[in-house]
C-alpha cells in the first residue's frame, strides 16, 4: 500500500518561494502518475500539477503555469513542487497524490488518485 509523506509548507510573503516535497513508500513509485492538489479555505480541492510515471510529461492548472514546477526522481521515490512568485490566492493545504490505476493521460480530478498524503499548509501573506 502506497504511503505519501509531505513536507516543506510554511508561511511566506507574496512573491516568495517554497519547495514542497513528497516521499513515497510501500509501492513501485515509477508505476504511478503523481500530482499536487490544493484546497483553500471554503474551496473545493483542485488540481495544481501532475507528472507522468516516467517524469517526461507534465500538466499544470492555468492559475499556476509559469510559477510552479513539478518534478520527480524515481530513484529517490520523491516528487517536488517548486513554487515561485507566490500569491495570497495560493494559500491552501497542498496534497500529494498517486494514481491508483493506469491512465492514458495525467488525471486532473481527484478520482484518478487513490493515495494521498496528509497535506501541508502553505500560507502566503500580502
Coordinates of N, CA and C in Angstrom, one line a residue:
X1 N 0.8 -1.2 0.0 CA 0.0 0.0 0.0 C 0.9 1.2 0.0
X2 N 0.6 2.2 -0.9 CA 1.4 3.4 -1.0 C 1.1 4.3 0.1
X3 N 2.2 4.8 0.7 CA 2.2 5.9 1.7 C 2.9 7.1 1.2
X4 N 2.4 8.3 1.4 CA 2.9 9.5 1.0 C 3.1 10.5 2.1
X5 N 4.3 11.0 2.3 CA 4.6 11.9 3.4 C 5.1 13.2 2.8
X6 N 4.4 14.3 3.1 CA 4.7 15.7 2.6 C 5.5 16.5 3.6
X7 N 6.3 17.4 3.1 CA 7.0 18.4 3.9 C 7.2 19.7 3.1
X8 N 7.6 20.7 3.7 CA 8.1 21.9 3.1 C 7.1 23.1 3.1
X9 N 5.9 22.9 3.6 CA 5.0 24.0 3.7 C 5.4 25.0 4.8
X10 N 4.8 26.2 4.7 CA 5.1 27.2 5.7 C 4.5 28.6 5.3
X11 N 4.9 29.6 6.0 CA 4.5 31.0 5.8 C 5.5 31.7 5.0
X12 N 5.0 32.4 4.0 CA 5.9 33.2 3.1 C 5.2 34.4 2.6
X13 N 6.0 35.5 2.4 CA 5.5 36.7 1.8 C 5.1 36.6 0.4
X14 N 4.2 37.4 -0.1 CA 3.9 37.4 -1.5 C 5.1 37.7 -2.3
X15 N 5.2 36.9 -3.4 CA 6.4 37.0 -4.3 C 7.5 36.0 -3.9
X16 N 7.4 35.4 -2.7 CA 8.4 34.5 -2.3 C 8.3 33.1 -2.9
X17 N 9.1 32.2 -2.4 CA 9.2 30.8 -2.9 C 9.2 29.8 -1.8
X18 N 8.7 28.6 -2.2 CA 8.7 27.4 -1.3 C 8.9 26.2 -2.2
X19 N 9.5 25.2 -1.6 CA 9.6 23.9 -2.3 C 9.0 22.8 -1.4
X20 N 7.9 22.2 -1.9 CA 7.3 21.1 -1.3 C 7.9 19.8 -1.7
X21 N 8.0 18.8 -0.8 CA 8.5 17.5 -1.1 C 7.5 16.5 -0.7
X22 N 7.5 15.4 -1.4 CA 6.6 14.2 -1.1 C 7.4 13.0 -1.3
X23 N 7.6 12.2 -0.2 CA 8.3 11.0 -0.1 C 7.3 9.8 -0.2
X24 N 7.5 8.9 -1.1 CA 6.6 7.8 -1.3 C 7.3 6.5 -0.8
X25 N 6.4 5.6 -0.3 CA 6.9 4.3 0.1 C 5.8 3.3 0.0
X26 N 6.1 2.0 0.0 CA 5.1 0.9 0.0 C 4.6 0.5 -1.4
X27 N 5.2 1.0 -2.4 CA 4.8 0.6 -3.8 C 5.9 0.8 -4.7
X28 N 5.6 0.6 -6.0 CA 6.6 0.8 -7.0 C 6.4 2.2 -7.6
X29 N 7.2 3.2 -7.1 CA 6.9 4.6 -7.3 C 6.8 4.9 -8.8
X30 N 7.7 4.3 -9.6 CA 7.7 4.6 -11.1 C 6.4 4.1 -11.8
X31 N 5.6 3.4 -11.2 CA 4.3 2.9 -11.8 C 3.2 3.9 -11.6
X32 N 3.4 4.9 -10.8 CA 2.3 5.9 -10.5 C 2.5 7.2 -11.2
X33 N 1.5 7.7 -11.8 CA 1.4 9.2 -12.1 C 1.3 9.9 -10.7
X34 N 1.9 11.1 -10.6 CA 1.8 11.8 -9.4 C 1.3 13.2 -9.6
X35 N 0.7 13.8 -8.6 CA 0.1 15.1 -8.7 C 0.1 15.8 -7.4
X36 N 0.0 17.1 -7.5 CA -0.3 18.0 -6.4 C -1.7 18.6 -6.5
X37 N -2.4 18.6 -5.5 CA -3.7 19.2 -5.3 C -3.6 20.3 -4.2
X38 N -4.6 21.2 -4.2 CA -4.7 22.1 -3.1 C -6.1 22.4 -2.7
X39 N -6.3 22.8 -1.5 CA -7.7 23.1 -1.0 C -7.6 24.4 -0.1
X40 N -8.0 25.5 -0.6 CA -8.1 26.7 0.1 C -9.3 26.8 1.0
X41 N -9.3 27.7 1.9 CA -10.4 27.9 2.9 C -11.7 28.1 2.1
X42 N -12.7 27.2 2.4 CA -14.0 27.3 1.8 C -14.1 26.9 0.3
X43 N -13.0 26.3 -0.2 CA -13.0 25.9 -1.6 C -12.9 24.4 -1.8
X44 N -13.2 24.0 -3.0 CA -13.0 22.6 -3.3 C -11.6 22.2 -3.6
X45 N -11.2 21.0 -3.4 CA -9.9 20.6 -3.7 C -9.7 20.6 -5.2
X46 N -8.6 21.2 -5.6 CA -8.4 21.4 -7.0 C -7.0 20.9 -7.5
X47 N -6.9 20.5 -8.7 CA -5.7 20.0 -9.3 C -4.8 21.2 -9.5
X48 N -3.5 21.0 -9.2 CA -2.5 22.0 -9.4 C -1.5 21.6 -10.5
X49 N -0.9 20.4 -10.3 CA 0.1 20.0 -11.3 C 0.2 18.5 -11.2
X50 N 0.5 17.9 -12.4 CA 0.7 16.4 -12.5 C 1.9 16.1 -13.3
X51 N 2.4 14.9 -13.0 CA 3.6 14.4 -13.7 C 3.4 12.9 -14.1
X52 N 3.8 12.5 -15.3 CA 3.7 11.2 -15.7 C 4.6 10.2 -15.0
X53 N 4.3 8.9 -15.1 CA 5.1 8.0 -14.4 C 6.6 8.1 -14.7
X54 N 6.9 8.3 -16.0 CA 8.3 8.5 -16.4 C 9.0 9.8 -16.0
X55 N 8.1 10.8 -15.7 CA 8.6 12.1 -15.5 C 8.8 13.0 -16.7
X56 N 8.5 12.4 -17.9 CA 8.7 13.1 -19.2 C 7.5 13.9 -19.6
X57 N 6.4 13.9 -18.9 CA 5.3 14.7 -19.3 C 4.7 15.3 -18.0
X58 N 4.3 16.6 -18.1 CA 3.7 17.3 -17.0 C 2.5 18.1 -17.5
X59 N 1.7 18.5 -16.6 CA 0.5 19.3 -16.9 C 0.2 20.2 -15.7
X60 N -0.2 21.4 -15.9 CA -0.4 22.4 -14.9 C -1.8 23.1 -15.0
X61 N -2.4 23.4 -13.9 CA -3.5 24.3 -13.9 C -3.1 25.7 -14.5
X62 N -4.0 26.3 -15.2 CA -3.7 27.6 -15.8 C -3.3 28.6 -14.7
X63 N -3.9 28.5 -13.5 CA -3.6 29.5 -12.5 C -2.2 29.5 -12.0
X64 N -1.5 28.4 -12.2 CA -0.1 28.3 -11.6 C 0.9 28.1 -12.7
X65 N 0.5 28.0 -13.9 CA 1.5 27.7 -15.0 C 2.5 28.9 -15.1
X66 N 3.8 28.6 -15.2 CA 4.8 29.6 -15.2 C 5.3 30.0 -13.9
X67 N 4.7 29.6 -12.8 CA 5.1 29.9 -11.4 C 5.5 28.7 -10.6
X68 N 4.8 27.6 -10.9 CA 5.0 26.3 -10.2 C 5.6 25.3 -11.1
X69 N 6.4 24.4 -10.6 CA 7.0 23.4 -11.4 C 7.1 22.1 -10.6
X70 N 6.5 21.0 -11.2 CA 6.5 19.7 -10.6 C 7.7 18.9 -11.2
X71 N 8.3 18.1 -10.3 CA 9.4 17.2 -10.8 C 9.4 16.0 -9.9
X72 N 10.1 14.9 -10.4 CA 10.2 13.7 -9.6 C 11.6 13.0 -9.9
X73 N 12.0 12.2 -9.0 CA 13.2 11.4 -9.1 C 12.8 10.0 -8.7
X74 N 12.6 9.1 -9.6 CA 12.1 7.8 -9.3 C 13.1 7.0 -8.5
X75 N 14.4 7.3 -8.6 CA 15.4 6.6 -7.9 C 15.3 7.0 -6.4
X76 N 14.8 8.1 -6.1 CA 14.6 8.6 -4.7 C 13.2 8.5 -4.2
X77 N 12.3 8.0 -5.0 CA 10.9 7.9 -4.6 C 10.3 9.2 -4.1
X78 N 10.6 10.3 -4.8 CA 10.3 11.6 -4.3 C 9.7 12.5 -5.5
X79 N 8.7 13.3 -5.2 CA 8.2 14.3 -6.1 C 8.2 15.6 -5.4
X80 N 8.5 16.7 -6.1 CA 8.6 18.0 -5.6 C 7.6 19.0 -6.3
X81 N 7.3 20.0 -5.6 CA 6.6 21.1 -6.2 C 7.4 22.4 -5.9
X82 N 8.1 23.0 -6.9 CA 8.8 24.2 -6.7 C 7.8 25.3 -6.9
X83 N 7.6 26.2 -6.0 CA 6.6 27.3 -6.1 C 7.4 28.6 -6.0
X84 N 7.3 29.4 -7.1 CA 7.9 30.7 -7.2 C 6.8 31.8 -7.4
X85 N 7.1 33.0 -7.1 CA 6.2 34.1 -7.3 C 4.8 33.9 -6.6
X86 N 4.9 33.4 -5.4 CA 3.6 33.1 -4.7 C 2.7 34.2 -4.5
X87 N 1.4 34.0 -4.5 CA 0.4 35.0 -4.4 C -0.5 34.6 -3.2
X88 N -1.2 35.6 -2.6 CA -2.1 35.2 -1.5 C -3.1 34.2 -1.8
X89 N -3.6 34.2 -3.1 CA -4.6 33.2 -3.5 C -4.0 31.8 -3.6
X90 N -2.7 31.6 -3.5 CA -2.1 30.3 -3.4 C -2.2 29.7 -2.0
X91 N -2.7 30.4 -1.1 CA -2.8 29.9 0.3 C -3.8 28.7 0.3
X92 N -3.3 27.6 0.8 CA -4.1 26.4 0.8 C -3.3 25.3 1.5
X93 N -4.1 24.2 1.8 CA -3.4 23.0 2.1 C -3.1 22.2 0.9
X94 N -1.8 21.9 0.7 CA -1.3 21.2 -0.5 C -1.2 19.7 -0.2
X95 N -1.7 18.9 -1.1 CA -1.7 17.4 -1.0 C -1.0 16.8 -2.2
X96 N -0.2 15.8 -1.8 CA 0.5 15.0 -2.8 C -0.4 13.8 -3.0
X97 N -0.5 13.3 -4.3 CA -1.4 12.2 -4.6 C -0.7 11.3 -5.7
X98 N -1.0 10.0 -5.6 CA -0.5 9.0 -6.5 C -1.7 8.3 -7.2
X99 N -1.6 8.1 -8.5 CA -2.7 7.4 -9.2 C -2.8 6.0 -8.8
X100 N -4.1 5.5 -8.9 CA -4.4 4.1 -8.5 C -4.6 3.1 -9.6
X101 N -4.4 3.6 -10.8 CA -4.6 2.7 -12.0 C -3.9 3.3 -13.2
X102 N -3.9 2.5 -14.3 CA -3.3 3.1 -15.5 C -4.2 4.0 -16.1
X103 N -3.7 5.2 -16.6 CA -4.4 6.2 -17.4 C -3.6 6.5 -18.6
X104 N -4.3 6.8 -19.7 CA -3.7 7.2 -20.9 C -3.1 8.6 -20.9
X105 N -3.6 9.4 -20.0 CA -3.1 10.8 -19.8 C -3.2 11.1 -18.3
X106 N -2.5 12.1 -17.9 CA -2.4 12.5 -16.5 C -3.8 12.9 -16.0
X107 N -4.3 12.2 -14.9 CA -5.6 12.6 -14.4 C -5.6 14.0 -13.8
X108 N -6.7 14.7 -13.9 CA -6.8 16.1 -13.4 C -7.9 16.2 -12.4
X109 N -8.5 15.1 -12.0 CA -9.5 15.1 -10.9 C -9.1 14.2 -9.8
X110 N -9.7 14.4 -8.6 CA -9.3 13.5 -7.5 C -9.6 12.1 -7.7
X111 N -10.5 11.8 -8.6 CA -11.0 10.4 -8.9 C -9.9 9.6 -9.5
X112 N -8.9 10.2 -10.1 CA -7.8 9.5 -10.7 C -6.7 9.1 -9.7
X113 N -6.8 9.5 -8.5 CA -5.8 9.2 -7.5 C -6.3 8.5 -6.3
X114 N -5.7 7.4 -6.0 CA -6.1 6.5 -4.9 C -5.3 6.7 -3.6
X115 N -4.2 7.3 -3.7 CA -3.3 7.5 -2.5 C -3.0 9.0 -2.3
X116 N -3.1 9.4 -1.0 CA -3.0 10.8 -0.7 C -2.1 11.0 0.5
X117 N -1.3 12.1 0.5 CA -0.6 12.5 1.7 C -1.4 13.2 2.7
X118 N -0.8 13.6 3.8 CA -1.6 14.2 4.9 C -1.9 15.7 4.6
X119 N -1.2 16.3 3.7 CA -1.4 17.7 3.4 C -0.4 18.5 4.2
X120 N 0.1 19.6 3.6 CA 1.0 20.6 4.2 C 0.5 22.0 3.9
X121 N 0.4 22.8 4.9 CA -0.1 24.1 4.8 C 0.8 25.1 4.2
X122 N 0.4 25.8 3.2 CA 1.1 26.9 2.6 C 0.3 28.2 2.8
X123 N 0.9 29.2 3.4 CA 0.2 30.5 3.7 C 1.1 31.6 3.1
X124 N 0.4 32.4 2.2 CA 1.1 33.5 1.6 C 0.5 34.8 2.0
X125 N 1.3 35.6 2.7 CA 0.8 36.9 3.2 C 1.0 38.0 2.2
X126 N 0.2 39.0 2.3 CA 0.3 40.2 1.4 C 1.4 41.1 1.8

